[in-house]
Amino acid sequence: MAVAAGLALLLAFPPYGWWPLAPVGVALLAAATHRRRLRAGAGLGFVTGVALFAPLLAWTNLHTGYLPWVLLSLLQAAYLALLGVATAWVSPLVDRFPPVWPVVTGVLWVGQEALRDRTPFGGFPWGRLAFGQDGSPLLRLAAVGGAPLVTFAVAVTGGLLVAAGWWLVQARRQPTAARWWVPAAGAGAAVLVLLTGALLVPLGGSASGGSVTVAIVQGNVPRLGLDFNAQRQAVLDNHVDATIELAGQVAAGARPQPDLVVWPENSSDIDPLRNPAAGARISAAADAVGVPILVGAVLSGPEQGQVRNAGLLWRPGTGPDLEQLYIKRHPVPFAEYVPMRDLARMVSKQVDRVRADFVAGTEAGVVRTPAVVLGDVICFEVAYDGLVRDTVTGGAQLLVVQTNNATFDVAEARQQLAMVRLRAVEHGRPALMASTVGVSGFVSPDGRVSDATGFNTRAVVVRQLTLTEGRTLATRIGMLPEVLLAGLAVAALAGAAVLRRRPG
């Protein structure tokens, strides 16, 4: 059952997208760990975690060897081991008060994700239940309580399924019991009510009446893999050439004139502020298209041996606008910087591939262009609730995710696009993802994807987007739902502790 739970959860995520299996996976793990000893609960949770995360994160081993993939998968599985312990621990509570089983299941999942999203080194939120619901009615709940509420709803649905099945089995063991089907039918009805109720949640902010036309340039790279850094001039040239071609098409009337062009992360790994030739190439592209370009650049400094991952607005005629510069706030540990480098080197000398540590920025990614205010996050930052919300509370009208998937594969890109869909719904804003190699595309405030590109291809897509204003409930209340639900998880664990202390 634990293995089946992990595989069911896996199939809920892209590229599979069988979202109804997520509650099934939750139910199977809850059933497998119910009334188990704590050590068994930990083992079963760990098995589920390995069955989920090892294949879900397989894209991490494409160009770095097996060790990072194995270590990351085992670390994430350890959090599901803790969930298995917690689920086994609360068994006396749900046995004593069976109607609370679904809610307890839900809050324990939220608590586990809250911990995993923050520890260690800032956490790794990949594989949250909410990120596997991009095609589900439950996605709409993101507008009310963000990703934590969607996770809670998925886990509650799984809790209803396991409770219905458990009550059904118990009743059939006592065939003389009257109306044994009532609690099972009630749980099934609650699932339908939850899914139907989610469809009633209104989506999107109120239209402001304004619109903006945006072009995404996906320049592609000569070769996939970690050596994209060695190809940095070719990558920059690809994005410059594609933008100049777009300008020619606009002049010929074949394409609409954009108000803004977005390049992906790592589109200029040559620092254009220090390398005049790189800066001249970007200026040529901006001058040709006649509008600002949001460039994904690697900038040197501020200290010797340090670099910054940046979104930099480059204006036609005047060049870089250093007032409109976003520095990535959450660099990826062991990929963009190496914590405890000497110790990490003892595990694998591969960490020395990271020659210069990326320095974290301190300001939210609010980038103001003449046509629209952008909420910029870079690559994995889209998985972190607060980093995206900060841009919207700072005035962002359009969410932008600049990413580089050249070291991964199409499965990772589609998993990331699912997160963009959730963020668009959560904050009632149009959004886009711009990737070096794909998948790039636009997302409307109701979560629909338009003009998605292929993977490992060169493409330019242009779309007019309707801007929205106002804030969703999720934007206004921020992390409050997660705090409340995680608090209830702690209360459930404490309540189970009280019951375990009672004799008999």
PDB file of C-alpha atoms in Angstrom, residues 67-341:
ATOM      1  CA  LEU A  67      24.511  11.188  -6.224  1.00  0.00           C
ATOM      2  CA  PRO A  68      22.635  14.538  -6.104  1.00  0.00           C
ATOM      3  CA  TRP A  69      19.447  12.834  -7.298  1.00  0.00           C
ATOM      4  CA  VAL A  70      19.725  10.049  -4.721  1.00  0.00           C
ATOM      5  CA  LEU A  71      20.514  12.397  -1.841  1.00  0.00           C
ATOM      6  CA  LEU A  72      17.734  14.841  -2.731  1.00  0.00           C
ATOM      7  CA  SER A  73      15.175  12.060  -3.183  1.00  0.00           C
ATOM      8  CA  LEU A  74      16.083  10.452   0.131  1.00  0.00           C
ATOM      9  CA  LEU A  75      15.962  13.804   1.918  1.00  0.00           C
ATOM     10  CA  GLN A  76      12.469  14.530   0.583  1.00  0.00           C
ATOM     11  CA  ALA A  77      11.350  10.990   1.419  1.00  0.00           C
ATOM     12  CA  ALA A  78      12.463  11.571   5.004  1.00  0.00           C
ATOM     13  CA  TYR A  79       9.722  14.189   5.378  1.00  0.00           C
ATOM     14  CA  LEU A  80       7.113  11.641   4.351  1.00  0.00           C
ATOM     15  CA  ALA A  81       8.663   9.339   6.937  1.00  0.00           C
ATOM     16  CA  LEU A  82       7.864  12.026   9.524  1.00  0.00           C
ATOM     17  CA  LEU A  83       4.347  12.192   8.090  1.00  0.00           C
ATOM     18  CA  GLY A  84       4.060   8.423   8.500  1.00  0.00           C
ATOM     19  CA  VAL A  85       5.103   8.725  12.145  1.00  0.00           C
ATOM     20  CA  ALA A  86       2.564  11.509  12.704  1.00  0.00           C
ATOM     21  CA  THR A  87      -0.213   9.549  11.026  1.00  0.00           C
ATOM     22  CA  ALA A  88       0.506   6.492  13.157  1.00  0.00           C
ATOM     23  CA  TRP A  89       0.722   8.699  16.260  1.00  0.00           C
ATOM     24  CA  VAL A  90      -2.769  10.194  15.792  1.00  0.00           C
ATOM     25  CA  SER A  91      -4.434   6.792  15.359  1.00  0.00           C
ATOM     26  CA  PRO A  92      -5.975   6.854  18.885  1.00  0.00           C
ATOM     27  CA  LEU A  93      -7.441  10.281  18.151  1.00  0.00           C
ATOM     28  CA  VAL A  94      -9.158   9.270  14.924  1.00  0.00           C
ATOM     29  CA  ASP A  95     -10.293   5.980  16.472  1.00  0.00           C
ATOM     30  CA  ARG A  96     -11.858   7.910  19.338  1.00  0.00           C
ATOM     31  CA  PHE A  97     -13.395  10.590  17.086  1.00  0.00           C
ATOM     32  CA  PRO A  98     -13.768   9.031  13.600  1.00  0.00           C
ATOM     33  CA  PRO A  99     -15.378  12.117  11.957  1.00  0.00           C
ATOM     34  CA  VAL A 100     -12.141  14.096  12.420  1.00  0.00           C
ATOM     35  CA  TRP A 101     -10.049  11.641  10.392  1.00  0.00           C
ATOM     36  CA  PRO A 102     -10.282  13.574   7.074  1.00  0.00           C
ATOM     37  CA  VAL A 103      -9.434  16.919   8.697  1.00  0.00           C
ATOM     38  CA  VAL A 104      -6.547  15.437  10.678  1.00  0.00           C
ATOM     39  CA  THR A 105      -5.190  13.901   7.475  1.00  0.00           C
ATOM     40  CA  GLY A 106      -5.397  17.286   5.785  1.00  0.00           C
ATOM     41  CA  VAL A 107      -3.641  19.286   8.483  1.00  0.00           C
ATOM     42  CA  LEU A 108      -0.849  16.729   8.849  1.00  0.00           C
ATOM     43  CA  TRP A 109      -0.071  17.023   5.134  1.00  0.00           C
ATOM     44  CA  VAL A 110      -0.025  20.817   5.350  1.00  0.00           C
ATOM     45  CA  GLY A 111       2.259  20.649   8.385  1.00  0.00           C
ATOM     46  CA  GLN A 112       4.633  18.266   6.620  1.00  0.00           C
ATOM     47  CA  GLU A 113       4.817  20.498   3.557  1.00  0.00           C
ATOM     48  CA  ALA A 114       5.310  23.626   5.678  1.00  0.00           C
ATOM     49  CA  LEU A 115       8.363  21.969   7.230  1.00  0.00           C
ATOM     50  CA  ARG A 116       9.709  20.581   3.959  1.00  0.00           C
ATOM     51  CA  ASP A 117       9.267  23.918   2.187  1.00  0.00           C
ATOM     52  CA  ARG A 118      11.604  25.644   4.648  1.00  0.00           C
ATOM     53  CA  THR A 119      14.250  23.148   5.764  1.00  0.00           C
ATOM     54  CA  PRO A 120      17.132  22.676   5.245  1.00  0.00           C
ATOM     55  CA  PHE A 121      18.759  25.670   3.509  1.00  0.00           C
ATOM     56  CA  GLY A 122      15.406  27.274   2.749  1.00  0.00           C
ATOM     57  CA  GLY A 123      13.621  24.063   1.784  1.00  0.00           C
ATOM     58  CA  PHE A 124      12.595  22.443  -1.489  1.00  0.00           C
ATOM     59  CA  PRO A 125       8.821  22.677  -2.150  1.00  0.00           C
ATOM     60  CA  TRP A 126       8.810  20.434  -5.242  1.00  0.00           C
ATOM     61  CA  GLY A 127       6.137  17.754  -5.094  1.00  0.00           C
ATOM     62  CA  ARG A 128       3.587  19.618  -2.958  1.00  0.00           C
ATOM     63  CA  LEU A 129       0.124  18.141  -3.420  1.00  0.00           C
ATOM     64  CA  ALA A 130      -1.111  21.505  -4.703  1.00  0.00           C
ATOM     65  CA  PHE A 131       1.330  21.436  -7.618  1.00  0.00           C
ATOM     66  CA  GLY A 132      -0.266  18.273  -8.996  1.00  0.00           C
ATOM     67  CA  GLN A 133      -3.730  19.826  -9.268  1.00  0.00           C
ATOM     68  CA  ASP A 134      -3.281  22.142 -12.257  1.00  0.00           C
ATOM     69  CA  GLY A 135      -6.148  20.399 -14.077  1.00  0.00           C
ATOM     70  CA  SER A 136      -8.342  19.864 -11.013  1.00  0.00           C
ATOM     71  CA  PRO A 137     -11.365  21.831  -9.758  1.00  0.00           C
ATOM     72  CA  LEU A 138      -9.462  22.130  -6.481  1.00  0.00           C
ATOM     73  CA  LEU A 139      -6.958  24.461  -8.163  1.00  0.00           C
ATOM     74  CA  ARG A 140      -9.542  27.223  -7.828  1.00  0.00           C
ATOM     75  CA  LEU A 141      -9.119  27.119  -4.039  1.00  0.00           C
ATOM     76  CA  ALA A 142      -5.688  28.705  -4.538  1.00  0.00           C
ATOM     77  CA  ALA A 143      -7.498  32.031  -4.969  1.00  0.00           C
ATOM     78  CA  VAL A 144      -8.835  31.643  -1.417  1.00  0.00           C
ATOM     79  CA  GLY A 145      -5.912  30.200   0.529  1.00  0.00           C
ATOM     80  CA  GLY A 146      -3.009  29.614  -1.824  1.00  0.00           C
ATOM     81  CA  ALA A 147      -1.123  26.365  -2.231  1.00  0.00           C
ATOM     82  CA  PRO A 148      -1.599  25.295   1.435  1.00  0.00           C
ATOM     83  CA  LEU A 149      -5.392  25.325   1.077  1.00  0.00           C
ATOM     84  CA  VAL A 150      -5.212  23.308  -2.152  1.00  0.00           C
ATOM     85  CA  THR A 151      -2.961  20.760  -0.436  1.00  0.00           C
ATOM     86  CA  PHE A 152      -5.388  20.652   2.489  1.00  0.00           C
ATOM     87  CA  ALA A 153      -8.341  20.043   0.172  1.00  0.00           C
ATOM     88  CA  VAL A 154      -6.523  17.230  -1.657  1.00  0.00           C
ATOM     89  CA  ALA A 155      -5.508  15.581   1.614  1.00  0.00           C
ATOM     90  CA  VAL A 156      -8.992  15.983   3.124  1.00  0.00           C
ATOM     91  CA  THR A 157     -10.397  14.279   0.035  1.00  0.00           C
ATOM     92  CA  GLY A 158      -7.940  11.436   0.610  1.00  0.00           C
ATOM     93  CA  GLY A 159      -8.940  11.373   4.281  1.00  0.00           C
ATOM     94  CA  LEU A 160     -12.588  11.057   3.288  1.00  0.00           C
ATOM     95  CA  LEU A 161     -11.732   8.159   1.000  1.00  0.00           C
ATOM     96  CA  VAL A 162      -9.780   6.280   3.658  1.00  0.00           C
ATOM     97  CA  ALA A 163     -12.424   6.960   6.293  1.00  0.00           C
ATOM     98  CA  ALA A 164     -15.177   5.700   3.996  1.00  0.00           C
ATOM     99  CA  GLY A 165     -13.198   2.569   3.183  1.00  0.00           C
ATOM    100  CA  TRP A 166     -12.279   1.960   6.814  1.00  0.00           C
ATOM    101  CA  TRP A 167     -15.846   2.344   8.050  1.00  0.00           C
ATOM    102  CA  LEU A 168     -17.046   0.084   5.279  1.00  0.00           C
ATOM    103  CA  VAL A 169     -14.592  -2.654   6.213  1.00  0.00           C
ATOM    104  CA  GLN A 170     -15.398  -2.347   9.915  1.00  0.00           C
ATOM    105  CA  ALA A 171     -19.131  -2.500   9.262  1.00  0.00           C
ATOM    106  CA  ARG A 172     -18.862  -5.557   7.051  1.00  0.00           C
ATOM    107  CA  ARG A 173     -17.051  -7.305   9.870  1.00  0.00           C
ATOM    108  CA  GLN A 174     -20.204  -6.732  11.920  1.00  0.00           C
ATOM    109  CA  PRO A 175     -22.967  -7.680   9.491  1.00  0.00           C
ATOM    110  CA  THR A 176     -25.623  -7.229  12.154  1.00  0.00           C
ATOM    111  CA  ALA A 177     -24.861  -3.526  12.458  1.00  0.00           C
ATOM    112  CA  ALA A 178     -27.697  -1.443  11.093  1.00  0.00           C
ATOM    113  CA  ARG A 179     -27.196   1.088   8.332  1.00  0.00           C
ATOM    114  CA  TRP A 180     -23.485   0.380   7.998  1.00  0.00           C
ATOM    115  CA  TRP A 181     -23.459   2.174   4.678  1.00  0.00           C
ATOM    116  CA  VAL A 182     -24.411   5.584   6.101  1.00  0.00           C
ATOM    117  CA  PRO A 183     -20.947   6.863   7.136  1.00  0.00           C
ATOM    118  CA  ALA A 184     -19.336   5.526   3.959  1.00  0.00           C
ATOM    119  CA  ALA A 185     -21.974   7.173   1.783  1.00  0.00           C
ATOM    120  CA  GLY A 186     -21.630  10.378   3.782  1.00  0.00           C
ATOM    121  CA  ALA A 187     -17.873  10.480   3.148  1.00  0.00           C
ATOM    122  CA  GLY A 188     -18.416   9.883  -0.552  1.00  0.00           C
ATOM    123  CA  ALA A 189     -20.976  12.682  -0.679  1.00  0.00           C
ATOM    124  CA  ALA A 190     -18.539  14.999   1.096  1.00  0.00           C
ATOM    125  CA  VAL A 191     -15.965  14.378  -1.655  1.00  0.00           C
ATOM    126  CA  LEU A 192     -18.506  15.400  -4.290  1.00  0.00           C
ATOM    127  CA  VAL A 193     -19.485  18.481  -2.297  1.00  0.00           C
ATOM    128  CA  LEU A 194     -15.824  19.501  -1.960  1.00  0.00           C
ATOM    129  CA  LEU A 195     -15.108  19.156  -5.672  1.00  0.00           C
ATOM    130  CA  THR A 196     -18.347  20.876  -6.695  1.00  0.00           C
ATOM    131  CA  GLY A 197     -17.906  23.655  -4.162  1.00  0.00           C
ATOM    132  CA  ALA A 198     -14.445  24.391  -5.517  1.00  0.00           C
ATOM    133  CA  LEU A 199     -15.976  25.076  -8.921  1.00  0.00           C
ATOM    134  CA  LEU A 200     -17.989  27.920  -7.386  1.00  0.00           C
ATOM    135  CA  VAL A 201     -14.888  29.876  -6.362  1.00  0.00           C
ATOM    136  CA  PRO A 202     -14.630  32.960  -8.622  1.00  0.00           C
ATOM    137  CA  LEU A 203     -11.321  33.351 -10.430  1.00  0.00           C
ATOM    138  CA  GLY A 204      -9.240  36.298 -11.608  1.00  0.00           C
ATOM    139  CA  GLY A 205      -9.010  39.853 -10.441  1.00  0.00           C
ATOM    140  CA  SER A 206     -11.224  42.559 -11.859  1.00  0.00           C
ATOM    141  CA  ALA A 207     -10.176  43.642 -15.340  1.00  0.00           C
ATOM    142  CA  SER A 208      -8.501  47.036 -15.284  1.00  0.00           C
ATOM    143  CA  GLY A 209      -9.403  47.731 -18.891  1.00  0.00           C
ATOM    144  CA  GLY A 210      -5.747  47.876 -19.807  1.00  0.00           C
ATOM    145  CA  SER A 211      -3.819  45.371 -21.864  1.00  0.00           C
ATOM    146  CA  VAL A 212      -0.232  44.672 -22.771  1.00  0.00           C
ATOM    147  CA  THR A 213       1.307  42.763 -25.669  1.00  0.00           C
ATOM    148  CA  VAL A 214       4.258  40.629 -24.605  1.00  0.00           C
ATOM    149  CA  ALA A 215       6.723  38.579 -26.628  1.00  0.00           C
ATOM    150  CA  ILE A 216       8.539  35.586 -25.125  1.00  0.00           C
ATOM    151  CA  VAL A 217      11.817  34.723 -26.838  1.00  0.00           C
ATOM    152  CA  GLN A 218      12.946  31.124 -26.365  1.00  0.00           C
ATOM    153  CA  GLY A 219      16.319  31.202 -28.055  1.00  0.00           C
ATOM    154  CA  ASN A 220      17.345  27.588 -27.300  1.00  0.00           C
ATOM    155  CA  VAL A 221      20.908  26.367 -26.661  1.00  0.00           C
ATOM    156  CA  PRO A 222      23.317  24.500 -28.950  1.00  0.00           C
ATOM    157  CA  ARG A 223      23.408  21.492 -26.613  1.00  0.00           C
ATOM    158  CA  LEU A 224      21.471  20.505 -23.508  1.00  0.00           C
ATOM    159  CA  GLY A 225      23.507  19.912 -20.373  1.00  0.00           C
ATOM    160  CA  LEU A 226      25.674  21.653 -17.816  1.00  0.00           C
ATOM    161  CA  ASP A 227      28.042  22.902 -20.501  1.00  0.00           C
ATOM    162  CA  PHE A 228      25.481  25.524 -21.562  1.00  0.00           C
ATOM    163  CA  ASN A 229      27.809  27.843 -19.625  1.00  0.00           C
ATOM    164  CA  ALA A 230      30.544  27.103 -22.137  1.00  0.00           C
ATOM    165  CA  GLN A 231      28.119  28.047 -24.906  1.00  0.00           C
ATOM    166  CA  ARG A 232      27.156  31.365 -23.388  1.00  0.00           C
ATOM    167  CA  GLN A 233      28.043  33.490 -26.420  1.00  0.00           C
ATOM    168  CA  ALA A 234      25.986  31.207 -28.651  1.00  0.00           C
ATOM    169  CA  VAL A 235      23.046  31.328 -26.224  1.00  0.00           C
ATOM    170  CA  LEU A 236      23.150  35.129 -26.129  1.00  0.00           C
ATOM    171  CA  ASP A 237      23.392  35.282 -29.912  1.00  0.00           C
ATOM    172  CA  ASN A 238      20.395  32.950 -30.233  1.00  0.00           C
ATOM    173  CA  HIS A 239      18.219  35.301 -28.194  1.00  0.00           C
ATOM    174  CA  VAL A 240      19.515  38.419 -29.947  1.00  0.00           C
ATOM    175  CA  ASP A 241      18.978  36.915 -33.408  1.00  0.00           C
ATOM    176  CA  ALA A 242      15.472  35.680 -32.568  1.00  0.00           C
ATOM    177  CA  THR A 243      14.530  39.130 -31.261  1.00  0.00           C
ATOM    178  CA  ILE A 244      15.878  40.868 -34.381  1.00  0.00           C
ATOM    179  CA  GLU A 245      13.912  38.406 -36.514  1.00  0.00           C
ATOM    180  CA  LEU A 246      10.807  39.290 -34.496  1.00  0.00           C
ATOM    181  CA  ALA A 247      11.469  42.980 -35.180  1.00  0.00           C
ATOM    182  CA  GLY A 248      11.596  42.222 -38.908  1.00  0.00           C
ATOM    183  CA  GLN A 249       8.302  40.354 -38.734  1.00  0.00           C
ATOM    184  CA  VAL A 250       6.728  43.252 -36.848  1.00  0.00           C
ATOM    185  CA  ALA A 251       7.958  45.709 -39.473  1.00  0.00           C
ATOM    186  CA  ALA A 252       6.482  43.504 -42.204  1.00  0.00           C
ATOM    187  CA  GLY A 253       3.124  43.360 -40.414  1.00  0.00           C
ATOM    188  CA  ALA A 254       3.355  39.623 -39.804  1.00  0.00           C
ATOM    189  CA  ARG A 255       3.437  40.017 -36.010  1.00  0.00           C
ATOM    190  CA  PRO A 256       1.885  42.564 -33.640  1.00  0.00           C
ATOM    191  CA  GLN A 257       4.174  45.134 -32.083  1.00  0.00           C
ATOM    192  CA  PRO A 258       4.954  44.009 -28.515  1.00  0.00           C
ATOM    193  CA  ASP A 259       5.138  46.401 -25.589  1.00  0.00           C
ATOM    194  CA  LEU A 260       7.727  44.218 -23.884  1.00  0.00           C
ATOM    195  CA  VAL A 261      10.038  41.329 -24.738  1.00  0.00           C
ATOM    196  CA  VAL A 262      10.955  38.742 -22.108  1.00  0.00           C
ATOM    197  CA  TRP A 263      14.117  36.683 -22.322  1.00  0.00           C
ATOM    198  CA  PRO A 264      14.653  33.697 -19.997  1.00  0.00           C
ATOM    199  CA  GLU A 265      17.087  33.070 -17.186  1.00  0.00           C
ATOM    200  CA  ASN A 266      20.697  32.675 -18.389  1.00  0.00           C
ATOM    201  CA  SER A 267      19.935  34.273 -21.756  1.00  0.00           C
ATOM    202  CA  SER A 268      23.077  36.360 -21.119  1.00  0.00           C
ATOM    203  CA  ASP A 269      25.541  34.515 -18.911  1.00  0.00           C
ATOM    204  CA  ILE A 270      28.100  37.062 -20.100  1.00  0.00           C
ATOM    205  CA  ASP A 271      27.742  40.045 -17.774  1.00  0.00           C
ATOM    206  CA  PRO A 272      26.459  42.754 -20.136  1.00  0.00           C
ATOM    207  CA  LEU A 273      27.296  45.485 -17.624  1.00  0.00           C
ATOM    208  CA  ARG A 274      31.002  44.596 -17.721  1.00  0.00           C
ATOM    209  CA  ASN A 275      31.353  43.161 -21.204  1.00  0.00           C
ATOM    210  CA  PRO A 276      30.824  45.902 -23.820  1.00  0.00           C
ATOM    211  CA  ALA A 277      30.374  43.415 -26.656  1.00  0.00           C
ATOM    212  CA  ALA A 278      27.569  41.579 -24.842  1.00  0.00           C
ATOM    213  CA  GLY A 279      25.913  44.856 -23.928  1.00  0.00           C
ATOM    214  CA  ALA A 280      26.116  46.013 -27.552  1.00  0.00           C
ATOM    215  CA  ARG A 281      24.427  42.817 -28.745  1.00  0.00           C
ATOM    216  CA  ILE A 282      21.525  43.261 -26.330  1.00  0.00           C
ATOM    217  CA  SER A 283      21.226  46.940 -27.284  1.00  0.00           C
ATOM    218  CA  ALA A 284      21.054  45.945 -30.939  1.00  0.00           C
ATOM    219  CA  ALA A 285      18.129  43.655 -30.184  1.00  0.00           C
ATOM    220  CA  ALA A 286      16.316  46.256 -28.048  1.00  0.00           C
ATOM    221  CA  ASP A 287      16.855  48.985 -30.630  1.00  0.00           C
ATOM    222  CA  ALA A 288      15.615  46.725 -33.425  1.00  0.00           C
ATOM    223  CA  VAL A 289      12.391  45.731 -31.692  1.00  0.00           C
ATOM    224  CA  GLY A 290      11.915  49.198 -30.217  1.00  0.00           C
ATOM    225  CA  VAL A 291      10.709  48.134 -26.762  1.00  0.00           C
ATOM    226  CA  PRO A 292      12.366  47.129 -23.459  1.00  0.00           C
ATOM    227  CA  ILE A 293      13.693  43.613 -22.997  1.00  0.00           C
ATOM    228  CA  LEU A 294      13.679  41.850 -19.635  1.00  0.00           C
ATOM    229  CA  VAL A 295      17.018  40.047 -19.824  1.00  0.00           C
ATOM    230  CA  GLY A 296      17.977  37.065 -17.694  1.00  0.00           C
ATOM    231  CA  ALA A 297      21.596  37.875 -16.896  1.00  0.00           C
ATOM    232  CA  VAL A 298      24.393  36.646 -14.676  1.00  0.00           C
ATOM    233  CA  LEU A 299      26.082  39.697 -13.161  1.00  0.00           C
ATOM    234  CA  SER A 300      29.469  39.762 -11.467  1.00  0.00           C
ATOM    235  CA  GLY A 301      29.886  40.869  -7.845  1.00  0.00           C
ATOM    236  CA  PRO A 302      29.267  42.502  -5.545  1.00  0.00           C
ATOM    237  CA  GLU A 303      32.471  40.924  -4.144  1.00  0.00           C
ATOM    238  CA  GLN A 304      35.282  39.094  -5.854  1.00  0.00           C
ATOM    239  CA  GLY A 305      34.272  35.493  -6.596  1.00  0.00           C
ATOM    240  CA  GLN A 306      30.551  36.256  -6.308  1.00  0.00           C
ATOM    241  CA  VAL A 307      27.840  36.508  -8.950  1.00  0.00           C
ATOM    242  CA  ARG A 308      24.140  37.382  -9.070  1.00  0.00           C
ATOM    243  CA  ASN A 309      21.257  35.845 -11.009  1.00  0.00           C
ATOM    244  CA  ALA A 310      19.297  38.817 -12.310  1.00  0.00           C
ATOM    245  CA  GLY A 311      16.319  40.017 -14.280  1.00  0.00           C
ATOM    246  CA  LEU A 312      17.479  43.283 -15.874  1.00  0.00           C
ATOM    247  CA  LEU A 313      15.360  45.704 -17.896  1.00  0.00           C
ATOM    248  CA  TRP A 314      17.185  46.809 -21.051  1.00  0.00           C
ATOM    249  CA  ARG A 315      15.682  49.845 -22.780  1.00  0.00           C
ATOM    250  CA  PRO A 316      16.020  50.757 -26.460  1.00  0.00           C
ATOM    251  CA  GLY A 317      18.311  53.698 -26.975  1.00  0.00           C
ATOM    252  CA  THR A 318      19.536  53.950 -23.388  1.00  0.00           C
ATOM    253  CA  GLY A 319      20.520  50.394 -22.467  1.00  0.00           C
ATOM    254  CA  PRO A 320      20.360  48.868 -18.971  1.00  0.00           C
ATOM    255  CA  ASP A 321      18.013  50.406 -16.423  1.00  0.00           C
ATOM    256  CA  LEU A 322      19.713  49.663 -13.117  1.00  0.00           C
ATOM    257  CA  GLU A 323      16.696  50.997 -11.227  1.00  0.00           C
ATOM    258  CA  GLN A 324      14.658  48.119 -12.620  1.00  0.00           C
ATOM    259  CA  LEU A 325      16.839  45.205 -11.618  1.00  0.00           C
ATOM    260  CA  TYR A 326      15.778  42.070  -9.760  1.00  0.00           C
ATOM    261  CA  ILE A 327      18.364  39.857  -8.066  1.00  0.00           C
ATOM    262  CA  LYS A 328      17.225  36.300  -7.346  1.00  0.00           C
ATOM    263  CA  ARG A 329      16.408  36.063  -3.647  1.00  0.00           C
ATOM    264  CA  HIS A 330      16.566  32.290  -3.240  1.00  0.00           C
ATOM    265  CA  PRO A 331      19.631  30.830  -4.972  1.00  0.00           C
ATOM    266  CA  VAL A 332      19.574  27.030  -5.102  1.00  0.00           C
ATOM    267  CA  PRO A 333      21.900  25.396  -2.558  1.00  0.00           C
ATOM    268  CA  PHE A 334      24.556  23.103  -4.055  1.00  0.00           C
ATOM    269  CA  ALA A 335      23.641  24.353  -7.540  1.00  0.00           C
ATOM    270  CA  GLU A 336      24.045  28.140  -7.356  1.00  0.00           C
ATOM    271  CA  TYR A 337      25.991  28.267  -4.105  1.00  0.00           C
ATOM    272  CA  VAL A 338      27.570  25.624  -1.900  1.00  0.00           C
ATOM    273  CA  PRO A 339      26.872  25.685   1.850  1.00  0.00           C
ATOM    274  CA  MET A 340      29.649  24.175   3.951  1.00  0.00           C
ATOM    275  CA  ARG A 341      31.771  23.698   0.843  1.00  0.00           C
TER     276      ARG A 341
END
